[in-house]
mmCIF file of C-alpha atoms in Angstrom:
data_model
loop_
_atom_site.group_PDB
_atom_site.id
_atom_site.type_symbol
_atom_site.label_atom_id
_atom_site.label_comp_id
_atom_site.label_asym_id
_atom_site.label_seq_id
_atom_site.Cartn_x
_atom_site.Cartn_y
_atom_site.Cartn_z
ATOM 1 C CA UNK A 15 160.979 129.680 41.751
ATOM 2 C CA UNK A 16 164.326 129.037 40.020
ATOM 3 C CA UNK A 17 166.887 126.362 40.808
ATOM 4 C CA UNK A 18 169.128 128.616 42.926
ATOM 5 C CA UNK A 19 166.217 129.663 45.142
ATOM 6 C CA UNK A 20 165.131 126.066 45.565
ATOM 7 C CA UNK A 21 168.627 125.044 46.668
ATOM 8 C CA UNK A 22 168.858 128.003 49.042
ATOM 9 C CA UNK A 23 165.555 126.963 50.589
ATOM 10 C CA UNK A 24 166.828 123.414 50.989
ATOM 11 C CA UNK A 25 170.014 124.722 52.629
ATOM 12 C CA UNK A 26 167.948 126.815 55.044
ATOM 13 C CA UNK A 27 165.780 123.818 55.857
ATOM 14 C CA UNK A 28 168.763 121.591 56.664
ATOM 15 C CA UNK A 29 170.595 124.274 58.605
ATOM 16 C CA UNK A 30 167.590 125.247 60.716
ATOM 17 C CA UNK A 31 166.475 121.721 61.535
ATOM 18 C CA UNK A 32 169.256 119.976 63.473
ATOM 19 C CA UNK A 33 167.142 116.827 63.818
ATOM 20 C CA UNK A 34 167.650 116.091 60.113
ATOM 21 C CA UNK A 35 171.378 115.507 60.595
ATOM 22 C CA UNK A 36 170.586 113.463 63.705
ATOM 23 C CA UNK A 37 168.272 111.337 61.604
ATOM 24 C CA UNK A 38 170.996 110.960 58.982
ATOM 25 C CA UNK A 39 173.483 109.719 61.568
ATOM 26 C CA UNK A 40 170.929 107.205 62.850
ATOM 27 C CA UNK A 41 170.160 106.141 59.260
ATOM 28 C CA UNK A 42 166.490 107.112 59.639
ATOM 29 C CA UNK A 43 166.095 109.596 56.792
ATOM 30 C CA UNK A 44 163.242 109.055 54.367
ATOM 31 C CA UNK A 45 163.930 108.513 50.648
ATOM 32 C CA UNK A 46 162.951 112.113 49.841
ATOM 33 C CA UNK A 47 165.244 113.471 52.579
ATOM 34 C CA UNK A 48 168.146 111.391 51.235
ATOM 35 C CA UNK A 49 167.495 112.881 47.808
ATOM 36 C CA UNK A 50 167.465 116.403 49.265
ATOM 37 C CA UNK A 51 170.778 115.752 50.986
ATOM 38 C CA UNK A 52 172.213 114.341 47.791
ATOM 39 C CA UNK A 53 171.249 117.486 45.875
ATOM 40 C CA UNK A 54 172.799 119.669 48.590
ATOM 41 C CA UNK A 55 176.023 117.651 48.572
ATOM 42 C CA UNK A 56 176.295 117.875 44.799
ATOM 43 C CA UNK A 57 175.789 121.650 44.888
ATOM 44 C CA UNK A 58 177.773 122.656 47.941
ATOM 45 C CA UNK A 59 181.143 121.211 49.116
ATOM 46 C CA UNK A 60 180.483 122.537 52.647
ATOM 47 C CA UNK A 61 177.396 120.292 52.919
ATOM 48 C CA UNK A 62 179.244 117.392 51.303
ATOM 49 C CA UNK A 63 182.079 117.557 53.843
ATOM 50 C CA UNK A 64 179.552 117.974 56.662
ATOM 51 C CA UNK A 65 177.523 114.921 55.675
ATOM 52 C CA UNK A 66 180.641 112.778 55.240
ATOM 53 C CA UNK A 67 182.049 113.997 58.553
ATOM 54 C CA UNK A 68 178.888 113.501 60.551
ATOM 55 C CA UNK A 69 178.536 109.949 59.245
ATOM 56 C CA UNK A 70 181.695 109.142 61.210
ATOM 57 C CA UNK A 71 180.002 109.896 64.535
ATOM 58 C CA UNK A 72 179.286 106.660 66.346
ATOM 59 C CA UNK A 73 176.517 107.800 68.650
ATOM 60 C CA UNK A 74 173.577 109.651 67.034
ATOM 61 C CA UNK A 75 172.868 111.514 70.276
ATOM 62 C CA UNK A 76 176.456 112.777 70.468
ATOM 63 C CA UNK A 77 175.846 115.444 67.816
ATOM 64 C CA UNK A 78 173.188 117.169 69.940
ATOM 65 C CA UNK A 79 175.516 117.182 72.931
ATOM 66 C CA UNK A 80 178.505 118.488 70.931
ATOM 67 C CA UNK A 81 176.422 121.261 69.369
ATOM 68 C CA UNK A 82 175.022 122.259 72.764
ATOM 69 C CA UNK A 83 178.564 122.493 74.190
ATOM 70 C CA UNK A 84 179.771 124.487 71.180
ATOM 71 C CA UNK A 85 176.867 126.923 71.490
ATOM 72 C CA UNK A 86 177.640 127.413 75.181
ATOM 73 C CA UNK A 87 181.311 128.045 74.392
ATOM 74 C CA UNK A 88 180.411 130.525 71.650
ATOM 75 C CA UNK A 89 178.128 132.486 73.993
ATOM 76 C CA UNK A 90 180.917 132.659 76.608
ATOM 77 C CA UNK A 91 183.462 133.833 74.025
ATOM 78 C CA UNK A 92 181.081 136.511 72.689
ATOM 79 C CA UNK A 93 180.173 137.822 76.155
ATOM 80 C CA UNK A 94 183.905 137.940 77.130
ATOM 81 C CA UNK A 95 184.762 139.955 74.024
ATOM 82 C CA UNK A 96 181.751 142.252 74.508
ATOM 83 C CA UNK A 97 182.665 142.998 78.136
ATOM 84 C CA UNK A 98 186.304 143.640 77.083
ATOM 85 C CA UNK A 99 185.123 146.156 74.495
ATOM 86 C CA UNK A 100 182.769 147.795 77.007
ATOM 87 C CA UNK A 101 185.610 148.119 79.533
ATOM 88 C CA UNK A 102 187.895 149.640 76.894
ATOM 89 C CA UNK A 103 185.147 152.067 75.842
ATOM 90 C CA UNK A 104 184.475 153.150 79.457
ATOM 91 C CA UNK A 105 188.222 153.530 80.059
ATOM 92 C CA UNK A 106 188.657 155.711 76.964
ATOM 93 C CA UNK A 107 185.604 157.810 77.806
ATOM 94 C CA UNK A 108 186.855 158.442 81.360
ATOM 95 C CA UNK A 109 190.221 159.645 80.046
ATOM 96 C CA UNK A 110 188.560 161.831 77.430
ATOM 97 C CA UNK A 111 186.343 163.563 80.003
ATOM 98 C CA UNK A 112 189.295 164.030 82.396
ATOM 99 C CA UNK A 113 191.413 165.538 79.604
ATOM 100 C CA UNK A 114 188.625 167.983 78.615
ATOM 101 C CA UNK A 115 188.115 169.105 82.230
ATOM 102 C CA UNK A 116 191.875 169.580 82.683
ATOM 103 C CA UNK A 117 192.115 171.547 79.442
ATOM 104 C CA UNK A 118 189.219 173.788 80.496
ATOM 105 C CA UNK A 119 190.788 174.385 83.924
ATOM 106 C CA UNK A 120 194.179 175.264 82.415
ATOM 107 C CA UNK A 121 192.607 177.653 79.877
ATOM 108 C CA UNK A 122 190.539 179.317 82.618
ATOM 109 C CA UNK A 123 193.657 179.683 84.718
ATOM 110 C CA UNK A 124 195.641 181.174 81.809
ATOM 111 C CA UNK A 125 192.780 183.576 80.972
ATOM 112 C CA UNK A 126 192.467 184.574 84.616
ATOM 113 C CA UNK A 127 196.229 185.297 84.958
ATOM 114 C CA UNK A 128 196.339 187.285 81.695
ATOM 115 C CA UNK A 129 193.218 189.256 82.696
ATOM 116 C CA UNK A 130 194.685 190.015 86.157
ATOM 117 C CA UNK A 131 198.045 191.227 84.689
ATOM 118 C CA UNK A 132 196.327 193.604 82.272
ATOM 119 C CA UNK B 26 164.160 142.006 70.674
ATOM 120 C CA UNK B 27 167.322 143.056 68.835
ATOM 121 C CA UNK B 28 168.783 139.558 69.189
ATOM 122 C CA UNK B 29 165.606 138.011 67.785
ATOM 123 C CA UNK B 30 165.786 140.431 64.875
ATOM 124 C CA UNK B 31 169.384 139.346 64.145
ATOM 125 C CA UNK B 32 168.220 135.744 63.871
ATOM 126 C CA UNK B 33 165.715 136.648 61.163
ATOM 127 C CA UNK B 34 168.032 138.435 58.698
ATOM 128 C CA UNK B 35 170.297 136.764 56.119
ATOM 129 C CA UNK B 36 174.093 136.434 56.168
ATOM 130 C CA UNK B 37 174.774 139.444 53.966
ATOM 131 C CA UNK B 38 172.561 141.738 56.048
ATOM 132 C CA UNK B 39 174.182 140.442 59.243
ATOM 133 C CA UNK B 40 177.648 141.236 57.899
ATOM 134 C CA UNK B 41 176.528 144.713 56.832
ATOM 135 C CA UNK B 42 175.034 145.223 60.273
ATOM 136 C CA UNK B 43 178.351 144.191 61.833
ATOM 137 C CA UNK B 44 180.473 146.477 59.650
ATOM 138 C CA UNK B 45 178.113 149.363 60.420
ATOM 139 C CA UNK B 46 177.790 148.880 64.171
ATOM 140 C CA UNK B 47 180.815 146.696 65.130
ATOM 141 C CA UNK B 48 178.337 144.664 67.199
ATOM 142 C CA UNK B 49 179.996 141.300 67.720
ATOM 143 C CA UNK B 50 176.630 139.630 68.379
ATOM 144 C CA UNK B 51 176.096 139.671 64.595
ATOM 145 C CA UNK B 52 179.073 137.349 64.071
ATOM 146 C CA UNK B 53 177.844 135.234 66.987
ATOM 147 C CA UNK B 54 174.533 134.680 65.204
ATOM 148 C CA UNK B 55 176.355 133.767 61.982
ATOM 149 C CA UNK B 56 178.601 131.270 63.768
ATOM 150 C CA UNK B 57 175.644 129.748 65.587
ATOM 151 C CA UNK B 58 173.934 129.304 62.216
ATOM 152 C CA UNK B 59 176.870 127.339 60.781
ATOM 153 C CA UNK B 60 177.818 125.324 63.898
ATOM 154 C CA UNK B 61 176.583 121.994 62.503
ATOM 155 C CA UNK B 62 178.341 122.478 59.175
ATOM 156 C CA UNK B 63 181.554 123.520 60.920
ATOM 157 C CA UNK B 64 181.496 120.538 63.244
ATOM 158 C CA UNK B 65 180.735 118.129 60.397
ATOM 159 C CA UNK B 66 183.555 119.490 58.239
ATOM 160 C CA UNK B 67 186.036 119.278 61.118
ATOM 161 C CA UNK B 68 184.865 115.700 61.767
ATOM 162 C CA UNK B 69 185.536 114.809 58.147
ATOM 163 C CA UNK B 70 189.152 115.914 58.281
ATOM 164 C CA UNK B 71 190.087 115.183 61.899
ATOM 165 C CA UNK B 72 187.996 111.997 62.360
ATOM 166 C CA UNK B 73 187.616 112.462 66.108
ATOM 167 C CA UNK B 74 184.757 114.089 68.061
ATOM 168 C CA UNK B 75 186.928 115.858 70.614
ATOM 169 C CA UNK B 76 189.492 117.139 68.109
ATOM 170 C CA UNK B 77 186.668 118.387 65.900
ATOM 171 C CA UNK B 78 185.062 120.214 68.825
ATOM 172 C CA UNK B 79 188.383 121.838 69.769
ATOM 173 C CA UNK B 80 188.923 122.833 66.143
ATOM 174 C CA UNK B 81 185.472 124.468 65.941
ATOM 175 C CA UNK B 82 186.199 126.434 69.114
ATOM 176 C CA UNK B 83 189.526 127.610 67.666
ATOM 177 C CA UNK B 84 187.792 128.554 64.402
ATOM 178 C CA UNK B 85 185.256 130.617 66.384
ATOM 179 C CA UNK B 86 188.097 132.650 67.906
ATOM 180 C CA UNK B 87 189.827 133.030 64.532
ATOM 181 C CA UNK B 88 186.625 134.206 62.845
ATOM 182 C CA UNK B 89 185.887 136.731 65.610
ATOM 183 C CA UNK B 90 189.402 138.140 65.121
ATOM 184 C CA UNK B 91 189.428 138.085 61.312
ATOM 185 C CA UNK B 92 185.980 139.330 60.304
ATOM 186 C CA UNK B 93 186.620 142.927 61.476
ATOM 187 C CA UNK B 94 189.914 142.962 59.518
ATOM 188 C CA UNK B 95 188.534 141.966 56.090
ATOM 189 C CA UNK B 96 185.593 142.930 53.935
ATOM 190 C CA UNK B 97 183.741 139.626 53.500
ATOM 191 C CA UNK B 98 180.963 139.327 50.949
ATOM 192 C CA UNK B 99 180.080 135.630 51.074
ATOM 193 C CA UNK B 100 180.388 134.484 54.668
ATOM 194 C CA UNK B 101 179.555 130.816 54.055
ATOM 195 C CA UNK B 102 182.236 130.248 51.398
ATOM 196 C CA UNK B 103 184.780 132.207 53.429
ATOM 197 C CA UNK B 104 183.964 130.216 56.587
ATOM 198 C CA UNK B 105 184.298 126.928 54.696
ATOM 199 C CA UNK B 106 187.776 127.899 53.498
ATOM 200 C CA UNK B 107 188.820 128.988 57.008
ATOM 201 C CA UNK B 108 187.569 125.698 58.498
ATOM 202 C CA UNK B 109 189.169 123.532 55.832
ATOM 203 C CA UNK B 110 192.521 125.313 56.034
ATOM 204 C CA UNK B 111 192.511 125.099 59.828
ATOM 205 C CA UNK B 112 191.833 121.337 59.759
ATOM 206 C CA UNK B 113 194.512 120.692 57.132
ATOM 207 C CA UNK B 114 196.972 122.719 59.218
ATOM 208 C CA UNK B 115 196.060 120.610 62.289
ATOM 209 C CA UNK B 116 196.591 117.400 60.333
ATOM 210 C CA UNK B 117 199.988 118.583 59.131
ATOM 211 C CA UNK B 118 201.033 119.434 62.699
ATOM 212 C CA UNK B 119 199.816 116.038 63.962
ATOM 213 C CA UNK B 120 201.781 114.260 61.228
ATOM 214 C CA UNK B 121 204.951 116.053 62.296
ATOM 215 C CA UNK B 122 204.470 115.151 65.963
ATOM 216 C CA UNK B 123 203.191 111.583 65.924
ATOM 217 C CA UNK B 124 205.347 109.178 63.803
ATOM 218 C CA UNK B 125 206.163 106.013 65.798
ATOM 219 C CA UNK B 126 209.774 104.740 65.890
ATOM 220 C CA UNK B 127 209.939 101.662 63.646
ATOM 221 C CA UNK B 128 212.640 99.744 65.481
ATOM 222 C CA UNK B 129 211.063 99.689 68.946
ATOM 223 C CA UNK B 130 211.172 95.952 69.776
ATOM 224 C CA UNK B 131 209.249 96.105 73.043
ATOM 225 C CA UNK B 132 206.402 97.908 71.358
ATOM 226 C CA UNK B 133 206.375 95.439 68.476
ATOM 227 C CA UNK B 134 206.087 92.535 70.946
ATOM 228 C CA UNK B 135 203.072 94.150 72.588
ATOM 229 C CA UNK B 136 201.488 94.660 69.182
ATOM 230 C CA UNK B 137 202.116 91.003 68.238
ATOM 231 C CA UNK B 138 200.525 89.801 71.483
ATOM 232 C CA UNK B 139 197.522 91.993 70.818
ATOM 233 C CA UNK B 140 197.359 90.610 67.279
ATOM 234 C CA UNK B 141 197.121 87.014 68.578
ATOM 235 C CA UNK B 142 194.304 87.945 70.951
ATOM 236 C CA UNK B 143 192.645 89.882 68.194
ATOM 237 C CA UNK B 144 192.817 86.941 65.786
ATOM 238 C CA UNK B 145 191.243 84.590 68.357
ATOM 239 C CA UNK B 146 188.480 87.101 68.916
ATOM 240 C CA UNK B 147 187.978 87.551 65.187
ATOM 241 C CA UNK B 148 187.540 83.778 64.796
ATOM 242 C CA UNK B 149 184.717 83.839 67.340
ATOM 243 C CA UNK B 150 183.129 86.807 65.594
ATOM 244 C CA UNK B 151 183.252 85.067 62.195
ATOM 245 C CA UNK B 152 181.349 82.083 63.600
ATOM 246 C CA UNK B 153 178.600 84.300 64.971
ATOM 247 C CA UNK B 154 178.501 86.684 62.019
ATOM 248 C CA UNK B 155 175.488 85.174 60.150
ATOM 249 C CA UNK B 156 173.377 85.469 63.321
ATOM 250 C CA UNK B 157 174.569 89.017 63.924
ATOM 251 C CA UNK B 158 173.786 90.018 60.333
ATOM 252 C CA UNK B 159 170.214 88.804 60.772
ATOM 253 C CA UNK B 160 169.734 91.369 63.531
ATOM 254 C CA UNK B 161 170.289 94.228 61.026
ATOM 255 C CA UNK B 162 167.656 95.711 58.748
ATOM 256 C CA UNK B 163 167.736 94.667 55.096
ATOM 257 C CA UNK B 164 169.506 97.785 53.729
ATOM 258 C CA UNK B 165 172.261 97.537 56.339
ATOM 259 C CA UNK B 166 172.616 93.776 55.740
ATOM 260 C CA UNK B 167 173.047 94.215 51.990
ATOM 261 C CA UNK B 168 175.548 97.071 52.290
ATOM 262 C CA UNK B 169 177.613 95.362 54.994
ATOM 263 C CA UNK B 170 177.768 92.112 53.028
ATOM 264 C CA UNK B 171 178.744 93.812 49.792
ATOM 265 C CA UNK B 172 181.342 96.068 51.415
ATOM 266 C CA UNK B 173 183.039 93.729 53.897
ATOM 267 C CA UNK B 174 182.401 90.235 52.573
ATOM 268 C CA UNK B 175 182.455 90.856 48.834
ATOM 269 C CA UNK B 176 184.978 93.736 49.136
ATOM 270 C CA UNK B 177 183.010 95.982 46.780
ATOM 271 C CA UNK B 178 183.683 99.728 46.640
ATOM 272 C CA UNK B 179 181.118 102.350 47.679
ATOM 273 C CA UNK B 180 180.575 103.228 44.013
ATOM 274 C CA UNK B 181 179.931 99.607 43.000
ATOM 275 C CA UNK B 182 177.464 99.197 45.878
ATOM 276 C CA UNK B 183 175.646 102.349 44.724
ATOM 277 C CA UNK B 184 175.344 100.929 41.203
ATOM 278 C CA UNK B 185 174.210 97.507 42.399
ATOM 279 C CA UNK B 186 171.672 98.666 44.993
ATOM 280 C CA UNK B 187 170.511 102.007 43.581
ATOM 281 C CA UNK B 188 171.264 103.779 46.859
ATOM 282 C CA UNK B 189 173.094 107.128 46.909
ATOM 283 C CA UNK B 190 176.696 107.311 48.124
ATOM 284 C CA UNK B 191 175.659 108.899 51.420
ATOM 285 C CA UNK B 192 172.989 106.261 51.966
ATOM 286 C CA UNK B 193 175.549 103.497 51.452
ATOM 287 C CA UNK B 194 177.975 105.151 53.858
ATOM 288 C CA UNK B 195 175.203 105.634 56.411
ATOM 289 C CA UNK B 196 173.963 102.017 56.157
ATOM 290 C CA UNK B 197 177.514 100.693 56.547
ATOM 291 C CA UNK B 198 178.232 102.996 59.481
ATOM 292 C CA UNK B 199 174.981 102.158 61.265
ATOM 293 C CA UNK B 200 175.333 98.477 60.403
ATOM 294 C CA UNK B 201 178.803 98.427 61.945
ATOM 295 C CA UNK B 202 177.498 100.156 65.063
ATOM 296 C CA UNK B 203 174.572 97.731 65.401
ATOM 297 C CA UNK B 204 176.875 94.723 64.886
ATOM 298 C CA UNK B 205 179.157 96.020 67.635
ATOM 299 C CA UNK B 206 176.182 96.427 69.985
ATOM 300 C CA UNK B 207 175.029 92.880 69.126
ATOM 301 C CA UNK B 208 178.481 91.386 69.797
ATOM 302 C CA UNK B 209 178.822 93.360 73.052
ATOM 303 C CA UNK B 210 175.507 91.904 74.197
ATOM 304 C CA UNK B 211 176.739 88.373 73.365
ATOM 305 C CA UNK B 212 179.927 88.919 75.379
ATOM 306 C CA UNK B 213 177.869 90.075 78.385
ATOM 307 C CA UNK B 214 175.605 86.983 78.133
#
C-alpha cells in the first residue's frame, strides 16, 4: 500500500467515524489518533481547517446536535428539489401528450375534409 | 436499495452517476459525507456555531445549484474552495456592517463600568487560580500555565512539551472550559 492510499484510508476513517472528532473536541484522543490527525492536517488543508474550527466548539456534545440538524436540513432541501423536478416533469409530459393528441385530431380532420372534397 | 448503493461508491463515481442520471440524491450523499468537514471549516472562519450552521446550509443550496452547471472532477477540493470563499465573503460583509462608532460616550461609560466589575471579578479569579488549576489533568495544566501565565506561543509550547499543535490547542481549549466550569461551581457554592 503506498502513501497516497494510506492517507485516503485515514481520511475515510475520520470522515466515517464522527465520534473521532467528538473525542478530539473533548480532548480524549489517544496518542495514535492525534498522530493520525496530524498527518491528515499536514496533507489536506480541508482537514486542517476542520480540526482548527472544531476545536473552537465549547461543548463536545454540540457537534453531534449541529450535524444532526444539518443532515435534517439537507434531506428537506433535497426532497423539496426532487418534488419540484417531478412536478415540472409531470407538467411537461401532460402538455406533450395534449399537444400530440391535438395534432392527431387536426390532421385527421384535415384528411377527412380533403377526402370528402375529392 | 439504490440509496444504500450510493453510500458505498466513491466521490468520482457519485458525480458520474449524477451527470448521467441528473439524480440529485447523488449530490445529497456527497454533501452528507462532507458535513463535518464543512461545519468545521465554517467554524474556523466564522467562529460561531450558529453562523457556521447557517453558512453550511447556504453552501448546500449553492452546491445543489452549481454542480449541474459545471463539470467537476475533484469534488472535495472544489467543495473546500466553495466553503472557504463563502466564509470569507460572509466575513467581508460582516466587517462592512458592524463597525462601532468610536465617539459614542454613553456606550464608552457602560464599557468602563463593565471593566471595573470585570477587574474585581478577575482579582477573585486570580486568588483561586492555583486551586482551579489543580482540578485539571496534567496536560491541560501544563498547556494552560505555559500559554496564559508564561505567555508562550503555541509553537513554543509544542517544542517544550513535545505535543502536536492540535494537541496543544485542544488542551488549552478544554482546560479553559474546565476552569470555567470549576469557577461557575464556586460561584454557585
